[in-house]
mmCIF file of C-alpha atoms in Angstrom:
data_model
loop_
_atom_site.group_PDB
_atom_site.id
_atom_site.type_symbol
_atom_site.label_atom_id
_atom_site.label_comp_id
_atom_site.label_asym_id
_atom_site.label_seq_id
_atom_site.Cartn_x
_atom_site.Cartn_y
_atom_site.Cartn_z
ATOM 1 C CA GLN A 1149 158.426 62.076 48.300
ATOM 2 C CA HIS A 1150 155.107 63.037 48.187
ATOM 3 C CA LEU A 1151 154.222 62.492 51.136
ATOM 4 C CA LEU A 1152 157.362 64.528 52.335
ATOM 5 C CA GLY A 1153 156.345 67.340 50.527
ATOM 6 C CA GLN A 1154 152.520 67.143 51.987
ATOM 7 C CA PHE A 1155 154.042 67.075 55.419
ATOM 8 C CA LEU A 1156 156.660 69.765 54.790
ATOM 9 C CA LEU A 1157 153.525 72.234 53.630
ATOM 10 C CA ARG A 1158 151.636 71.587 57.066
ATOM 11 C CA VAL A 1159 154.736 72.424 58.722
ATOM 12 C CA GLY A 1160 154.913 75.581 56.869
ATOM 13 C CA ALA A 1161 158.113 74.519 54.761
ATOM 14 C CA PRO A 1162 156.994 75.424 51.251
ATOM 15 C CA ALA A 1163 160.733 75.633 49.924
ATOM 16 C CA GLN A 1164 161.561 72.304 50.792
ATOM 17 C CA ALA A 1165 158.356 71.041 50.025
ATOM 18 C CA LEU A 1166 158.723 72.540 46.547
ATOM 19 C CA LEU A 1167 161.882 70.345 46.121
ATOM 20 C CA ALA A 1168 159.759 66.995 47.809
ATOM 21 C CA PHE A 1169 157.336 67.317 45.026
ATOM 22 C CA GLU A 1170 159.443 68.045 41.973
ATOM 23 C CA ASN A 1171 161.152 64.940 43.075
ATOM 24 C CA ALA A 1172 157.916 62.901 42.919
ATOM 25 C CA GLU A 1173 157.188 64.549 39.418
ATOM 26 C CA ARG A 1174 160.890 63.563 38.203
ATOM 27 C CA LEU A 1175 160.651 59.709 39.714
ATOM 28 C CA ASP A 1176 156.538 59.198 38.760
ATOM 29 C CA PRO A 1177 155.110 61.692 36.144
ATOM 30 C CA GLY A 1178 151.466 62.417 36.894
ATOM 31 C CA HIS A 1179 152.440 60.931 40.546
ATOM 32 C CA ALA A 1180 149.537 60.411 42.610
ATOM 33 C CA PHE A 1181 147.103 61.667 39.467
ATOM 34 C CA GLY A 1182 148.433 65.044 39.559
ATOM 35 C CA GLU A 1183 148.757 65.815 42.615
ATOM 36 C CA ALA A 1184 152.601 66.160 43.029
ATOM 37 C CA LEU A 1185 152.169 68.643 40.060
ATOM 38 C CA LEU A 1186 149.161 70.660 41.570
ATOM 39 C CA LEU A 1187 151.060 70.687 45.134
ATOM 40 C CA GLN A 1188 153.969 72.208 43.486
ATOM 41 C CA ALA A 1189 152.202 74.952 42.008
ATOM 42 C CA ARG A 1190 150.478 75.441 45.180
ATOM 43 C CA ALA A 1191 154.135 75.309 47.350
ATOM 44 C CA LEU A 1192 155.589 78.028 44.105
ATOM 45 C CA ALA A 1193 152.321 80.166 45.169
ATOM 46 C CA MET A 1194 152.850 80.060 49.054
ATOM 47 C CA LEU A 1195 156.573 81.259 47.695
ATOM 48 C CA GLY A 1196 155.213 84.315 45.966
ATOM 49 C CA ARG A 1197 156.926 83.036 43.148
ATOM 50 C CA ASP A 1198 153.240 83.937 41.523
ATOM 51 C CA ASP A 1199 154.218 84.391 37.711
ATOM 52 C CA GLU A 1200 155.521 80.352 38.090
ATOM 53 C CA ALA A 1201 152.312 79.229 40.223
ATOM 54 C CA VAL A 1202 150.485 80.116 37.289
ATOM 55 C CA GLN A 1203 152.433 78.241 34.899
ATOM 56 C CA ARG A 1204 152.213 74.892 36.735
ATOM 57 C CA PHE A 1205 148.498 75.333 37.513
ATOM 58 C CA GLU A 1206 147.654 75.713 34.260
ATOM 59 C CA ARG A 1207 149.976 72.595 33.308
ATOM 60 C CA HIS A 1208 147.734 70.843 35.763
ATOM 61 C CA ALA A 1209 144.709 72.053 34.346
ATOM 62 C CA ALA A 1210 145.538 71.368 30.823
ATOM 63 C CA THR A 1211 147.142 67.667 31.864
ATOM 64 C CA PHE A 1212 144.777 66.778 34.153
ATOM 65 C CA GLY A 1213 141.447 68.603 34.711
ATOM 66 C CA GLY A 1214 140.476 71.046 37.112
ATOM 67 C CA SER A 1215 138.648 70.209 40.986
ATOM 68 C CA HIS A 1216 137.208 72.804 42.892
ATOM 69 C CA ARG A 1217 140.129 72.969 44.899
ATOM 70 C CA SER A 1218 142.995 72.928 41.750
ATOM 71 C CA ASP A 1219 140.191 75.966 40.273
ATOM 72 C CA PHE A 1220 140.336 77.872 43.613
ATOM 73 C CA TRP A 1221 144.062 78.156 43.744
ATOM 74 C CA ARG A 1222 144.492 79.036 40.417
ATOM 75 C CA GLY A 1223 142.350 81.633 40.660
ATOM 76 C CA GLU A 1224 144.105 83.047 43.637
ATOM 77 C CA ALA A 1225 147.554 82.392 41.462
ATOM 78 C CA LEU A 1226 145.827 84.351 38.630
ATOM 79 C CA SER A 1227 144.766 87.133 40.903
ATOM 80 C CA ALA A 1228 148.088 87.464 42.404
ATOM 81 C CA VAL A 1229 149.801 87.738 38.617
ATOM 82 C CA GLY A 1230 146.711 90.623 37.904
ATOM 83 C CA ARG A 1231 144.525 88.514 35.253
ATOM 84 C CA ALA A 1232 141.595 89.590 36.847
ATOM 85 C CA SER A 1233 139.035 87.814 34.142
ATOM 86 C CA ASP A 1234 140.875 84.868 33.984
ATOM 87 C CA ALA A 1235 141.033 84.598 38.077
ATOM 88 C CA ALA A 1236 137.254 85.251 37.884
ATOM 89 C CA GLU A 1237 136.537 82.437 35.438
ATOM 90 C CA ALA A 1238 138.504 80.001 37.737
ATOM 91 C CA PHE A 1239 136.738 80.982 40.758
ATOM 92 C CA ARG A 1240 133.169 80.495 38.587
ATOM 93 C CA ALA A 1241 134.742 77.082 37.632
ATOM 94 C CA ALA A 1242 135.418 76.204 41.410
ATOM 95 C CA ALA A 1243 132.218 77.890 42.420
ATOM 96 C CA ALA A 1244 130.176 75.523 39.677
ATOM 97 C CA ASP A 1245 127.833 72.678 40.845
ATOM 98 C CA PRO A 1246 129.224 69.338 40.039
ATOM 99 C CA GLY A 1247 125.452 67.317 40.574
ATOM 100 C CA ARG A 1248 126.840 65.287 43.294
ATOM 101 C CA ARG A 1249 127.581 65.294 46.523
ATOM 102 C CA LEU A 1250 131.456 66.227 47.102
ATOM 103 C CA PRO A 1251 134.411 65.175 49.699
ATOM 104 C CA ALA A 1252 134.485 67.661 52.753
ATOM 105 C CA GLU A 1253 137.627 68.639 51.055
ATOM 106 C CA GLU A 1254 136.256 69.772 48.091
ATOM 107 C CA ASN A 1255 133.162 71.352 49.228
ATOM 108 C CA TRP A 1256 135.086 73.967 51.588
ATOM 109 C CA PHE A 1257 137.081 75.127 48.319
ATOM 110 C CA ARG A 1258 133.495 75.800 46.306
ATOM 111 C CA ALA A 1259 132.044 77.514 49.607
ATOM 112 C CA LEU A 1260 135.600 79.915 49.084
ATOM 113 C CA ALA A 1261 134.977 80.456 45.725
ATOM 114 C CA ARG A 1262 130.919 80.909 46.202
ATOM 115 C CA VAL A 1263 132.150 83.744 48.615
ATOM 116 C CA LYS A 1264 134.836 85.380 46.112
ATOM 117 C CA CYS A 1265 132.376 85.287 43.160
ATOM 118 C CA TRP A 1266 129.355 86.876 45.359
ATOM 119 C CA ARG A 1267 131.916 89.421 46.516
ATOM 120 C CA HIS A 1268 133.064 90.332 43.275
ATOM 121 C CA GLY A 1269 129.620 89.738 41.339
ATOM 122 C CA GLY A 1270 128.712 86.829 39.165
ATOM 123 C CA ALA A 1271 127.639 84.541 42.025
ATOM 124 C CA GLN A 1272 127.114 80.870 41.658
#
């Protein structure tokens, strides 16, 4: 279900991906160290269901902690629902220097967050 959801997100079918990630989470709570929950939130955001997306992103952050990718996506969702100061905090977390080498994907989201911070003040 998790792999199906990833595929469906990549081909632009977020509604179907959401169902697959919900199934993965139902079958194995915390599946893939929380990635099924994170990608549920991402699919909700892609569908414009921003309030629900924020709730899932915040549940993911509370349960599994943050990453540059999850904090960036959470910042986008918070911004979409008008929570500018919370969004700025999420972007700052995503832009923070981890003090170690990052995998390429995490480094990409850190760079995106640094641009957001730079454009809106408070650059990291």
